[in-house]
Tab-separated table of C-alpha atoms and ligand atoms in Angstrom:
chain	number	residue	atom	x	y	z
A	28	MET	CA	38.232	19.111	-116.668
A	29	LYS	CA	38.752	17.082	-113.490
A	30	ILE	CA	36.863	18.100	-110.377
A	31	GLY	CA	36.643	16.876	-106.806
A	32	ILE	CA	33.928	17.631	-104.255
A	33	HIS	CA	35.081	17.261	-100.681
A	34	GLY	CA	33.502	17.498	-97.252
A	35	LEU	CA	35.234	18.349	-93.987
A	36	THR	CA	33.209	18.715	-90.770
A	37	SER	CA	29.770	19.821	-91.917
A	38	CYS	CA	26.132	18.903	-92.309
A	39	TYR	CA	26.733	17.854	-95.941
A	40	GLY	CA	24.064	20.313	-97.071
A	41	CYS	CA	26.344	22.020	-99.576
A	42	GLN	CA	27.357	18.692	-101.117
A	43	LEU	CA	23.699	17.718	-101.253
A	44	SER	CA	22.909	20.946	-103.104
A	45	MET	CA	25.601	20.116	-105.629
A	46	ALA	CA	24.321	16.566	-105.988
A	47	VAL	CA	20.796	17.690	-106.873
A	48	VAL	CA	21.472	20.562	-109.290
A	49	GLU	CA	18.687	19.998	-111.809
A	50	ARG	CA	20.485	21.641	-114.698
A	51	ILE	CA	23.701	19.683	-114.139
A	52	LEU	CA	23.185	17.903	-117.473
A	53	ASP	CA	23.907	21.224	-119.216
A	54	VAL	CA	27.541	21.099	-118.109
A	55	VAL	CA	28.214	17.589	-116.861
A	56	ASN	CA	29.987	16.418	-119.986
A	57	THR	CA	32.677	19.042	-119.428
A	58	PHE	CA	33.661	17.565	-116.091
A	59	ASP	CA	35.282	14.370	-115.005
A	60	LEU	CA	34.157	13.877	-111.398
A	61	LYS	CA	37.104	12.293	-109.597
A	62	TYR	CA	35.941	12.566	-106.036
A	63	PHE	CA	32.619	13.200	-104.361
A	64	TYR	CA	32.772	12.500	-100.646
A	65	MET	CA	29.016	12.421	-100.195
A	66	LEU	CA	28.586	9.681	-102.757
A	67	SER	CA	31.664	7.707	-101.824
A	68	SER	CA	34.107	8.249	-98.984
A	69	GLY	CA	36.598	5.926	-100.669
A	70	GLY	CA	38.976	6.985	-103.400
A	71	LYS	CA	42.449	8.397	-103.217
A	72	ILE	CA	42.754	12.165	-103.474
A	73	GLU	CA	44.347	12.795	-106.848
A	74	HIS	CA	45.171	15.839	-108.901
A	75	VAL	CA	42.132	17.801	-110.077
A	76	ASP	CA	41.708	21.079	-111.883
A	77	ILE	CA	39.108	22.288	-109.390
A	78	ALA	CA	38.418	21.130	-105.830
A	79	PHE	CA	35.202	22.227	-104.125
A	80	VAL	CA	35.491	21.977	-100.358
A	81	GLU	CA	32.580	22.094	-97.943
A	82	GLY	CA	32.791	22.302	-94.153
A	83	SER	CA	35.033	23.784	-91.518
A	84	VAL	CA	38.340	22.617	-90.139
A	85	SER	CA	37.220	21.147	-86.838
A	86	THR	CA	39.699	18.332	-86.316
A	87	GLU	CA	43.358	17.592	-87.001
A	88	LYS	CA	42.206	15.142	-89.660
A	89	ASP	CA	40.249	17.925	-91.409
A	90	GLU	CA	43.404	20.030	-91.534
A	91	GLU	CA	45.511	17.187	-92.952
A	92	GLU	CA	42.876	16.361	-95.558
A	93	LEU	CA	42.454	19.995	-96.572
A	94	LYS	CA	46.185	20.403	-97.086
A	95	LYS	CA	46.250	17.265	-99.198
A	96	ILE	CA	43.326	18.534	-101.286
A	97	ARG	CA	45.093	21.873	-101.777
A	98	GLU	CA	48.330	20.219	-102.878
A	99	ASN	CA	46.360	18.298	-105.484
A	100	ALA	CA	44.179	21.067	-106.899
A	101	ASP	CA	44.915	23.886	-109.312
A	102	VAL	CA	41.903	25.839	-108.060
A	103	LEU	CA	40.300	25.472	-104.638
A	104	ILE	CA	36.784	26.749	-103.991
A	105	ALA	CA	35.335	27.075	-100.485
A	106	ILE	CA	31.635	26.207	-100.619
A	107	GLY	CA	29.207	27.452	-98.006
A	108	SER	CA	29.356	29.429	-94.791
A	109	CYS	CA	31.194	26.680	-92.902
A	110	ALA	CA	34.082	26.629	-95.362
A	111	ILE	CA	34.140	30.394	-95.885
A	112	HIS	CA	33.542	31.698	-92.356
A	113	GLY	CA	33.663	28.671	-90.041
A	114	GLY	CA	29.867	28.448	-90.076
A	115	VAL	CA	27.559	28.130	-87.126
A	116	GLN	CA	29.996	25.815	-85.368
A	117	GLY	CA	32.626	28.568	-85.475
A	118	ILE	CA	30.536	30.746	-83.175
A	119	LEU	CA	32.307	29.344	-80.108
A	120	CYS	CA	35.297	31.363	-81.170
A	121	ASP	CA	33.235	34.558	-80.883
A	122	GLU	CA	32.067	33.551	-77.452
A	123	GLY	CA	35.606	32.867	-76.294
A	124	VAL	CA	34.735	29.328	-75.226
A	125	ASP	CA	37.578	26.840	-74.897
A	126	TYR	CA	37.046	23.704	-77.029
A	127	ASN	CA	37.505	21.245	-74.162
A	128	GLU	CA	35.084	23.209	-72.014
A	129	ALA	CA	32.502	23.186	-74.823
A	130	PHE	CA	33.008	19.468	-75.417
A	131	LYS	CA	32.431	18.759	-71.734
A	132	MET	CA	29.251	20.865	-71.723
A	133	VAL	CA	27.810	18.819	-74.584
A	134	TYR	CA	29.244	15.328	-74.096
A	135	GLY	CA	30.214	15.223	-70.412
A	136	ASP	CA	33.032	12.752	-69.748
A	137	LYS	CA	32.696	10.809	-73.001
A	138	LYS	CA	35.846	10.340	-75.060
A	139	ILE	CA	36.362	10.710	-78.789
A	140	ASP	CA	39.134	9.190	-80.849
A	141	TYR	CA	40.092	12.330	-82.772
A	142	ASN	CA	41.496	15.687	-81.772
A	143	GLY	CA	38.721	18.219	-82.060
A	144	ARG	CA	39.074	21.994	-82.021
A	145	ILE	CA	36.985	25.133	-82.504
A	146	ALA	CA	35.812	25.164	-86.133
A	147	GLN	CA	37.763	27.423	-88.469
A	148	PRO	CA	37.346	28.436	-92.106
A	149	LEU	CA	39.576	27.013	-94.850
A	150	ASP	CA	41.544	30.187	-95.495
A	151	LYS	CA	43.116	29.962	-92.042
A	152	PHE	CA	45.055	26.948	-93.364
A	153	VAL	CA	45.317	27.093	-97.150
A	154	LYS	CA	44.924	29.510	-100.032
A	155	VAL	CA	41.308	29.710	-101.176
A	156	ASP	CA	40.865	30.848	-104.761
A	157	TYR	CA	37.112	31.433	-104.809
A	158	SER	CA	34.210	31.351	-102.384
A	159	LEU	CA	30.762	30.077	-103.262
A	160	PRO	CA	28.547	31.452	-100.470
A	161	GLY	CA	25.358	30.103	-98.982
A	162	CYS	CA	24.091	27.751	-96.355
A	163	PRO	CA	23.761	25.947	-98.648
A	164	PRO	CA	24.619	27.610	-101.995
A	165	GLU	CA	21.852	28.324	-104.475
A	166	GLU	CA	21.515	26.248	-107.640
A	167	ASP	CA	21.956	29.347	-109.818
A	168	ASP	CA	25.267	30.103	-108.130
A	169	ILE	CA	26.495	26.519	-108.444
A	170	MET	CA	25.584	26.513	-112.143
A	171	TYR	CA	27.265	29.876	-112.641
A	172	TYR	CA	30.518	28.694	-111.063
A	173	LEU	CA	30.538	25.420	-112.983
A	174	ALA	CA	29.576	27.089	-116.261
A	175	THR	CA	32.242	29.794	-116.068
A	176	PHE	CA	34.943	27.189	-115.512
A	177	ALA	CA	33.464	25.063	-118.278
A	178	ILE	CA	34.057	27.869	-120.781
A	179	GLY	CA	37.569	28.551	-119.500
A	180	SER	CA	36.610	31.625	-117.494
A	181	TRP	CA	36.196	32.185	-113.761
A	182	PRO	CA	33.376	33.344	-111.478
A	183	GLU	CA	32.983	36.838	-110.086
A	184	GLU	CA	31.787	36.867	-106.512
A	185	LYS	CA	28.710	38.933	-105.680
A	186	ASP	CA	29.534	42.129	-103.834
A	187	TYR	CA	26.086	43.552	-103.226
A	188	PRO	CA	23.620	42.892	-100.390
A	189	VAL	CA	20.404	40.905	-100.016
A	190	CYS	CA	18.581	44.277	-99.905
A	191	ALA	CA	19.162	44.694	-103.646
A	192	GLU	CA	17.268	41.476	-104.360
A	193	CYS	CA	14.672	42.257	-101.728
A	194	ARG	CA	13.866	45.591	-103.382
A	195	ARG	CA	13.728	43.892	-106.762
A	196	ALA	CA	11.280	41.310	-105.369
A	197	GLY	CA	9.041	44.141	-104.180
A	198	ASN	CA	8.985	43.055	-100.542
A	199	PRO	CA	8.043	45.629	-97.923
A	200	CYS	CA	11.129	46.423	-95.843
A	201	ILE	CA	10.537	44.703	-92.526
A	202	LEU	CA	13.509	46.488	-91.000
A	203	ILE	CA	12.141	49.946	-91.726
A	204	GLU	CA	8.443	49.215	-91.401
A	205	LYS	CA	8.415	46.753	-88.509
A	206	GLY	CA	11.791	47.268	-86.872
A	207	GLU	CA	12.696	43.604	-87.453
A	208	PRO	CA	16.442	42.885	-87.068
A	209	CYS	CA	17.037	42.112	-90.744
A	210	LEU	CA	20.669	41.589	-91.765
A	211	GLY	CA	19.911	42.058	-95.451
A	212	PRO	CA	21.950	45.291	-95.704
A	213	VAL	CA	25.176	43.541	-94.693
A	214	THR	CA	24.646	40.050	-96.137
A	215	VAL	CA	25.792	38.971	-99.566
A	216	ALA	CA	22.985	38.554	-102.104
A	217	GLY	CA	22.092	35.441	-104.033
A	218	CYS	CA	19.055	33.975	-102.267
A	219	ASP	CA	16.507	36.368	-103.781
A	220	ALA	CA	15.760	37.550	-100.226
A	221	ARG	CA	14.069	34.242	-99.522
A	222	CYS	CA	13.377	34.717	-95.821
A	223	ILE	CA	12.071	38.251	-96.174
A	224	GLY	CA	9.629	36.955	-98.788
A	225	TYR	CA	8.119	34.940	-95.925
A	226	GLY	CA	8.202	37.912	-93.559
A	227	ILE	CA	11.224	36.558	-91.663
A	228	PRO	CA	14.240	38.814	-91.072
A	229	CYS	CA	17.523	37.749	-92.659
A	230	ILE	CA	19.968	36.162	-90.207
A	231	GLY	CA	22.903	36.458	-92.563
A	232	CYS	CA	23.334	32.819	-93.553
A	233	ARG	CA	25.180	33.746	-96.759
A	234	GLY	CA	27.814	35.690	-94.835
A	235	PRO	CA	28.848	39.354	-94.899
A	236	VAL	CA	29.098	41.389	-98.076
A	237	PRO	CA	32.791	41.670	-98.998
A	238	GLN	CA	34.385	44.583	-97.252
A	239	GLY	CA	35.288	47.611	-99.329
A	240	THR	CA	32.234	47.419	-101.560
A	241	ALA	CA	29.353	49.827	-101.630
A	242	TRP	CA	27.202	47.846	-99.244
A	243	PHE	CA	27.103	50.579	-96.636
A	244	ASP	CA	24.199	52.959	-97.196
A	245	SER	CA	21.498	54.686	-95.217
A	246	LEU	CA	19.654	51.414	-94.774
A	247	ALA	CA	22.479	50.031	-92.656
A	248	ARG	CA	22.271	53.087	-90.442
A	249	THR	CA	18.674	52.149	-89.816
A	250	PHE	CA	19.968	49.477	-87.421
A	251	LYS	CA	20.874	52.288	-85.093
A	252	GLU	CA	17.684	54.203	-85.628
A	253	LYS	CA	15.694	51.078	-84.770
A	254	GLY	CA	17.570	50.774	-81.517
A	255	MET	CA	19.766	47.819	-82.444
A	256	ASP	CA	23.119	48.461	-80.857
A	257	LYS	CA	26.427	47.370	-82.290
A	258	GLU	CA	26.805	44.368	-79.990
A	259	TYR	CA	23.322	43.078	-80.863
A	260	VAL	CA	23.988	43.278	-84.594
A	261	ARG	CA	27.462	41.775	-84.156
A	262	LYS	CA	25.991	38.805	-82.283
A	263	ARG	CA	23.432	38.222	-85.035
A	264	MET	CA	26.095	38.410	-87.716
A	265	ALA	CA	28.326	36.091	-85.705
A	266	ILE	CA	25.792	33.256	-85.966
A	267	PHE	CA	27.238	32.396	-89.373
A	268	ALA	CA	30.293	34.611	-89.604
A	269	ALA	CA	31.968	34.765	-86.201
A	270	GLN	CA	35.305	34.191	-87.874
A	271	TYR	CA	34.942	36.736	-90.644
A	272	GLY	CA	38.164	38.645	-90.094
A	273	LYS	CA	36.657	42.023	-90.931
A	274	LEU	CA	33.454	41.691	-88.929
A	275	ASP	CA	34.318	44.381	-86.423
A	276	GLU	CA	35.791	46.651	-89.074
A	277	MET	CA	32.530	46.364	-90.997
A	278	LEU	CA	30.470	47.168	-87.921
A	279	ASP	CA	32.710	50.123	-87.151
A	280	LYS	CA	31.749	51.464	-90.567
A	281	VAL	CA	28.068	51.108	-89.753
A	282	TYR	CA	28.240	52.408	-86.207
A	283	GLY	CA	31.420	54.442	-86.152
A	284	ASP	CA	34.263	53.527	-83.747
B	1277	SF4	S1	27.335	25.885	-95.089
B	1277	SF4	FE1	25.328	25.266	-94.266
B	1277	SF4	S2	24.610	23.690	-95.673
B	1277	SF4	FE2	26.824	23.931	-96.043
B	1277	SF4	S3	27.782	22.403	-94.735
B	1277	SF4	FE3	27.715	24.309	-93.563
B	1277	SF4	S4	25.818	24.171	-92.366
B	1277	SF4	FE4	25.684	22.653	-93.993
B	1278	SF4	S1	16.622	45.436	-94.666
B	1278	SF4	FE1	15.783	43.404	-95.014
B	1278	SF4	S2	13.634	43.758	-95.467
B	1278	SF4	FE2	14.673	45.723	-95.712
B	1278	SF4	S3	15.230	45.827	-97.887
B	1278	SF4	FE3	16.972	44.953	-96.807
B	1278	SF4	S4	16.663	42.761	-96.957
B	1278	SF4	FE4	14.696	43.709	-97.421
B	1279	SF4	S1	17.411	36.056	-96.489
B	1279	SF4	FE1	19.272	35.977	-95.271
B	1279	SF4	S2	19.013	34.219	-93.906
B	1279	SF4	FE2	17.484	34.038	-95.553
B	1279	SF4	S3	18.466	32.755	-97.122
B	1279	SF4	FE3	18.890	34.888	-97.658
B	1279	SF4	S4	20.873	35.326	-96.691
B	1279	SF4	FE4	20.065	33.479	-95.724
């Protein structure tokens, strides 16, 4: 099975996670790695069975490359919050900042030789078949995705929140007990509630739980009880998921219209 691992505008953290999967030897013989941008930026994009794509579309070149990858892949998987939701760099969209204005704020009058734009997720440009969440994804998830394809199956995306793993880990709930602004109730699971294990509230780096699932329970309502208004929670969620199309719909469910 031929695979390609590609990187658009990003920190390369997702590709790095894929490069250092310890158990890769369990499945590596099933795959013929045709393209891995982190290891070599050379190489012509050719047809693959599965293309993993990290990063957001932040330049015209990103868009062209993504379209080329899509044309040459049977299955396209968005890896990480940048590819799935535009990532942290997509937050400018939420703040309504114009790209040129933002560029000037950061770089002054310097010029660049490419056409930049506000970062956007892959599905604004091409069909995405599967999403592998995380910032970066967890090794277990990467192995699960690779292994399911290796046996001719396909991965099921998690549709339950970080809270489920947090309860399983036996952590005290820092939202209920300390009033910390934990986004665990509305963030997709998979990290074993890592931050909460260290007493740090979740900031939603894995992105929102898919809409329409049973994520909404009394715990989510606790946001209100703890005095966190809708705009505050929306801003926290927007750090990683400003471009999640159903963000406001999801918050309406928590807070009511
Ligand atoms: S999702 Fe996170 S780790 Fe992956 S490229 Fe974006 S910022 Fe880096
Ligand atoms: S709100 Fe946060 S601390 Fe409480 S159970 Fe959920 S993830 Fe854990
Ligand atoms: S607890 Fe939240 S912020 Fe921390 S790794 Fe998990 S999803 Fe990301």
